[in-house]
Tab-separated table of C-alpha atoms in Angstrom:
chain	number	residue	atom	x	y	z
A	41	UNK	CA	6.073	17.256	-73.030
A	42	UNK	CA	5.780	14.651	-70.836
A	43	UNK	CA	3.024	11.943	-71.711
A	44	UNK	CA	0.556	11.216	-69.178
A	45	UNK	CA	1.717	7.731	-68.408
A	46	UNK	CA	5.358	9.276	-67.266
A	47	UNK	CA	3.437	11.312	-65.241
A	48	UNK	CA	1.981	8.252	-63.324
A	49	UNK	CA	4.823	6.612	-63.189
A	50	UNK	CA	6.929	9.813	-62.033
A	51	UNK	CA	3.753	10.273	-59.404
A	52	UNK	CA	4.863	6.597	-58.039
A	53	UNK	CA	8.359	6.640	-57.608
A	54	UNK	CA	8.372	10.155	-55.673
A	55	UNK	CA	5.254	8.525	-53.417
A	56	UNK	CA	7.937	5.740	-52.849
A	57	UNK	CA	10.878	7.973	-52.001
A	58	UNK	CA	8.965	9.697	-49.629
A	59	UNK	CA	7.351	6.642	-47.958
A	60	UNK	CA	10.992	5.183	-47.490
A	61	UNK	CA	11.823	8.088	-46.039
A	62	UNK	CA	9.025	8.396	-43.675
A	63	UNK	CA	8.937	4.358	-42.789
A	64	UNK	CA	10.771	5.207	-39.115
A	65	UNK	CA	7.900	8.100	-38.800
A	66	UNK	CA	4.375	7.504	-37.434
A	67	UNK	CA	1.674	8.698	-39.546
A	68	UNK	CA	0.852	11.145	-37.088
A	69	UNK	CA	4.203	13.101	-37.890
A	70	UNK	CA	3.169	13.418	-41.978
A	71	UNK	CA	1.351	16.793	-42.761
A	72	UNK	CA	-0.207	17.459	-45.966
A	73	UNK	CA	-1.843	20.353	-47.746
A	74	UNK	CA	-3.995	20.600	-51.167
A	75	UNK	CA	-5.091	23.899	-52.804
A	76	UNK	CA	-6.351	24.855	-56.115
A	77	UNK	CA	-5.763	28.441	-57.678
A	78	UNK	CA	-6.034	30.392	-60.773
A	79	UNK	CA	-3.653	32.914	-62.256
A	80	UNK	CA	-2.795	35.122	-65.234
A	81	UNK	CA	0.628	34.538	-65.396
A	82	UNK	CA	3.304	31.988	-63.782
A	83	UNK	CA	7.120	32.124	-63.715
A	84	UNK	CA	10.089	30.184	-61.951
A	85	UNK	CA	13.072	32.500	-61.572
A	86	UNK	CA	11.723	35.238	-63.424
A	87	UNK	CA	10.724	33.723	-66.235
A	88	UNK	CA	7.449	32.875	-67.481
A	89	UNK	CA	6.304	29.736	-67.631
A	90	UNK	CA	3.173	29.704	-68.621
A	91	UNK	CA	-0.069	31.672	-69.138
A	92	UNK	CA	-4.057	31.626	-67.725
A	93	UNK	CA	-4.159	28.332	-65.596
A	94	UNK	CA	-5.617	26.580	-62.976
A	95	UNK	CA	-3.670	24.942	-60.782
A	96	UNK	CA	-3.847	21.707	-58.335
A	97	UNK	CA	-1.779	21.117	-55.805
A	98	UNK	CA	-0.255	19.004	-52.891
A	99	UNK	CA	2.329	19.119	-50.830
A	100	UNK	CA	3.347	16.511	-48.435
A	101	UNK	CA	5.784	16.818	-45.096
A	102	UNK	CA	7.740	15.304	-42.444
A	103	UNK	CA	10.182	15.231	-40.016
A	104	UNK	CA	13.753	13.587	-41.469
A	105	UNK	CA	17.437	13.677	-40.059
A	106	UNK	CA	17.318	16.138	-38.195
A	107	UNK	CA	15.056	18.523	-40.804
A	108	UNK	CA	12.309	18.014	-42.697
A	109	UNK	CA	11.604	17.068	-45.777
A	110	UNK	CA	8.829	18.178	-48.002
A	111	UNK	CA	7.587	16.712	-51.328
A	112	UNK	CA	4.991	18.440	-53.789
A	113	UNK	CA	3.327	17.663	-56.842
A	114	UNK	CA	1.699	20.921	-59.154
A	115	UNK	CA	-0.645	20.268	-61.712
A	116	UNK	CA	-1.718	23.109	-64.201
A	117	UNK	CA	-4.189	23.487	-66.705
A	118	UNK	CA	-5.181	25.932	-69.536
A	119	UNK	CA	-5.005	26.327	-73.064
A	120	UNK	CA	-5.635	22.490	-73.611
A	121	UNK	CA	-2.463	21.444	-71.995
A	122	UNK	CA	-1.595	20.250	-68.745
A	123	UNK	CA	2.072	20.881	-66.982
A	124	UNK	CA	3.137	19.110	-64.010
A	125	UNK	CA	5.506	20.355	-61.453
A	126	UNK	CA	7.983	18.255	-58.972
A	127	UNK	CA	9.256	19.774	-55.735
A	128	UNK	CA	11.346	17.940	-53.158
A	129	UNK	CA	13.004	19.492	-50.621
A	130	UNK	CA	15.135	19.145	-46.865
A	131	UNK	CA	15.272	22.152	-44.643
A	132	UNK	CA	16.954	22.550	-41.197
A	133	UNK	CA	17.966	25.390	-39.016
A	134	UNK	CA	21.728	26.049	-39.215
A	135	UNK	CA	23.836	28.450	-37.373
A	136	UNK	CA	26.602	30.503	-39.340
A	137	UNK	CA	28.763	33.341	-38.022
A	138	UNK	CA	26.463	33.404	-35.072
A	139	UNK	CA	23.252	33.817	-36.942
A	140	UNK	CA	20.434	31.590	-36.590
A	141	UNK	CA	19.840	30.812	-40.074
A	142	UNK	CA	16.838	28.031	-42.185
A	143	UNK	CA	19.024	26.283	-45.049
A	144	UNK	CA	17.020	24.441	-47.754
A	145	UNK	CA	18.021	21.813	-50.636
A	146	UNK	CA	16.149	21.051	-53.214
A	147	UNK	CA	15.177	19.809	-56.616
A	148	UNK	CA	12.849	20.983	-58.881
A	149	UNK	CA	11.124	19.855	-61.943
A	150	UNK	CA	9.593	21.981	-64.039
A	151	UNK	CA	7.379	21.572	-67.484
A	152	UNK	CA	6.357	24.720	-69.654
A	153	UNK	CA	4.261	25.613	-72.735
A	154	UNK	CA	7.705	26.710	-73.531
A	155	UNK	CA	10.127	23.980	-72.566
A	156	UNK	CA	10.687	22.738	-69.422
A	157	UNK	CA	13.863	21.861	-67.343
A	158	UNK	CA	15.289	20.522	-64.092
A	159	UNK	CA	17.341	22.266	-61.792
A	160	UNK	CA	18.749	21.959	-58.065
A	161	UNK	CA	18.990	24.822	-55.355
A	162	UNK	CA	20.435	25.685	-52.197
A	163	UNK	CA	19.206	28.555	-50.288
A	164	UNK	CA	19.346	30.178	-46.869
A	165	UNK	CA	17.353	32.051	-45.159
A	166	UNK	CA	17.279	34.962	-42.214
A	167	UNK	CA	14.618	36.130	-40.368
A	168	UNK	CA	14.852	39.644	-37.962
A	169	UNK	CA	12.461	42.305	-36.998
A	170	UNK	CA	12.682	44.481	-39.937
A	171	UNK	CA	12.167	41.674	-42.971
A	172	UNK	CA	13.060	38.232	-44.095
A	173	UNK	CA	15.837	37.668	-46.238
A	174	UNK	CA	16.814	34.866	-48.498
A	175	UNK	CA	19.256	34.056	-51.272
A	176	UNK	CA	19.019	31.040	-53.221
A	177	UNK	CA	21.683	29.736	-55.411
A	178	UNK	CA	20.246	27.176	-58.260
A	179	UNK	CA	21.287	25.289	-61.470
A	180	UNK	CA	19.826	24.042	-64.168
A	181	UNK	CA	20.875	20.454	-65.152
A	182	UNK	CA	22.083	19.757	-68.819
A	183	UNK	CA	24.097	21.109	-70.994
A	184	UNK	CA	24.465	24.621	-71.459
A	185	UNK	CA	22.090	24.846	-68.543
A	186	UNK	CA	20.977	28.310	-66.839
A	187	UNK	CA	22.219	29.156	-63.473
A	188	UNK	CA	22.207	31.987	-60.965
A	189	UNK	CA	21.416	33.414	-57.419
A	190	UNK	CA	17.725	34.371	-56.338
A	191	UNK	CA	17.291	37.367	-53.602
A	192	UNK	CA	14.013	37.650	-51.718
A	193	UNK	CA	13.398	40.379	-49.281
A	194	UNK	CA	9.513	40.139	-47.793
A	195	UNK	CA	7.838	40.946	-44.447
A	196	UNK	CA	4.621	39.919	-42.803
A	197	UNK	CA	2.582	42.391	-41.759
A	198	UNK	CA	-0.840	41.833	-39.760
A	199	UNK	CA	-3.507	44.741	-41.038
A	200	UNK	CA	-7.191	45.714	-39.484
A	201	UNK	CA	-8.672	42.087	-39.725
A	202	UNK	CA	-7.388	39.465	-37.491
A	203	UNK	CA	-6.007	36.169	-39.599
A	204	UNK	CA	-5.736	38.664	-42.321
A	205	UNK	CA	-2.020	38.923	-43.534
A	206	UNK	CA	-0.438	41.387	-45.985
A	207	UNK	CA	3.173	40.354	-47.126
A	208	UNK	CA	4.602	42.797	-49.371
A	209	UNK	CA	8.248	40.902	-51.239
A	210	UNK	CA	11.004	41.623	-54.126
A	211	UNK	CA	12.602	39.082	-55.683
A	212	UNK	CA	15.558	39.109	-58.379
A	213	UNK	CA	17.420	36.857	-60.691
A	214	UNK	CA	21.042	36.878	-61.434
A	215	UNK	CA	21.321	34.569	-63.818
A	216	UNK	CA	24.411	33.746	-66.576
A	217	UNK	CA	22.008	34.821	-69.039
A	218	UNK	CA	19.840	36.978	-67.674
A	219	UNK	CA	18.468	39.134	-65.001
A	220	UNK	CA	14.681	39.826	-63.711
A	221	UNK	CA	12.940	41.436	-60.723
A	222	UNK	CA	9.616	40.725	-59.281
A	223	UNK	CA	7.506	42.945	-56.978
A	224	UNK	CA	4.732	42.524	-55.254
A	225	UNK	CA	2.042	41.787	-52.738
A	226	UNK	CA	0.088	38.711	-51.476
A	227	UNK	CA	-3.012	38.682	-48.712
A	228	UNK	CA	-3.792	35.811	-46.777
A	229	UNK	CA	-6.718	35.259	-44.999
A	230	UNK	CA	-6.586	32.400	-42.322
A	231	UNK	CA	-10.464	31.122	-42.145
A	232	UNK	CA	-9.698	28.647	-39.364
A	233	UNK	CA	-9.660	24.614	-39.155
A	234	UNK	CA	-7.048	23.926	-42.423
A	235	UNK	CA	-8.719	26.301	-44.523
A	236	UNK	CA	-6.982	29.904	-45.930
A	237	UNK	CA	-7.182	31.695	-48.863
A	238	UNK	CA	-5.386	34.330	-50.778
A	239	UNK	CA	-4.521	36.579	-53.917
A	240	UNK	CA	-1.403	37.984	-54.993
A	241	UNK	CA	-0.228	40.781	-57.091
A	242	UNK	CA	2.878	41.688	-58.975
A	243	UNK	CA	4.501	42.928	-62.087
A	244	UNK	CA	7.195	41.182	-63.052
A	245	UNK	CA	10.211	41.721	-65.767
A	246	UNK	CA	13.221	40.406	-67.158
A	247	UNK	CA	15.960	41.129	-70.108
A	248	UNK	CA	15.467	37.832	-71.800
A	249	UNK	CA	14.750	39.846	-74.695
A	250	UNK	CA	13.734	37.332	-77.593
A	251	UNK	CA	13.047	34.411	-75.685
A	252	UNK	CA	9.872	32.190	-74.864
A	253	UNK	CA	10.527	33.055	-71.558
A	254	UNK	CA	10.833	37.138	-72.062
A	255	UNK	CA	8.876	39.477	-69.250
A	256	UNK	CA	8.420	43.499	-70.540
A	257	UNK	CA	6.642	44.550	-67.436
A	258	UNK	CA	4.317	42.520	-67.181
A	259	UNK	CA	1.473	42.376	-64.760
A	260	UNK	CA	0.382	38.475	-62.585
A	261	UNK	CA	-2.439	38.112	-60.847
A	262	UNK	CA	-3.496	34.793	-58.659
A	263	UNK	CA	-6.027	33.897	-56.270
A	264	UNK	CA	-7.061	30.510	-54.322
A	265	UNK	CA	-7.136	28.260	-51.418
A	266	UNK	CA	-5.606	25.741	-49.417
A	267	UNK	CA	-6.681	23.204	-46.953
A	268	UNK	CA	-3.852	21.403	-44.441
A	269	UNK	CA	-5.290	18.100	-43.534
């Protein structure tokens, strides 16, 4: 676990990456969002993470290189303990084989109840009438570190009430040591000036048999709000 002071300092040096990286930006260009949410169950490539939380967080964006680049900070609490979650990523629209196409890097840190870990990822996604599709391949940095490929198949769908959103996904893990599906449903609800909210649904399981980490159909529920600034 990571004491609260390494927190802080972690806090700093990603606020000073990103402000290097925005220096040739205007304010203006830098978008940022906050929510806070509560949920049942968590998991990071189908495997749980952690249990009955509420979360903080904020994300921070801007244009970079051609792309843009995105940097987020997750805080969680229940049980007593507090995890904290690092995103950075760089996404930019590529075109492969003729298809218009979003590629994403990133790195991710994660901290769990049950041990945390570090990884990298490179995914790509495609985006037609019928669904979005995206694969994801990441890896876990040590030694005898996890890796594997992440699928996502999802589609937005607009139902009775206007702003309100209904976006129905399955996601799986092929991992070295493991597999797991998620399915489910989320609802957003676009209030207007910054402000949405939404649950989400799913059951989730994995053959991790034995592990910390181990999903036997198990059932996540989450609900909260954001607010873009």
């Amino acid at each position: 676990k990571v004491n609260i002071m390494s927190k802080i300092i972690l806090t700093l040096l990603l606020g000073a990456v990103f402000g290097g990286a925005v220096k040739a930006t205007t304010l203006a260009e830098v978008s940022a969002e906050g929510g806070v949410s509560f949920s049942n169950l968590s998991t990071s490539n189908g495997l749980a993470v952690r249990e009955d939380t509420t979360n903080y967080s904020l994300t921070l964006g801007t244009p970079v290189a051609d792309g843009d680049l995105s940097v987020g900070i997750a805080l969680a609490e229940g049980d007593g303990n507090t995890d904290t979650d690092i995103s950075v990523s760089w996404g930019r629209p590529v075109n492969l084989l003729g298809q218009d196409l979003a590629a994403v890097a990133s790195f991710e840190k994660i901290e769990s109840i049950y041990g945390g870990w570090e990884q990298l990822g490179l995914g790509l996604k495609y985006s037609d009438a019928i669904a979005d599709f995206t694969v994801s391949v990441w890896h876990q940095l040590g030694s005898s570190a996890s890796y594997g490929v992440e699928t996502t198949v999802s589609k937005d769908l607009g139902i009775l009430i206007d702003n309100l959103t209904a976006t129905p996904f399955v996601t799986a893990n092929f991992a070295n040591d493991y597999n797991s599906v998620e399915l489910g449903v989320s609802l957003g609800y676009d209030i207007g000036n910054g402000l949405s909210i939404g649950v989400k649904g799913a059951y989730f399981h994995n053959d991790a048999d034995g592990s910390l980490y181990d999903l036997d159909h198990d059932w996540g529920v989450s609900a909260g709000f954001s607010y873009k600034f």
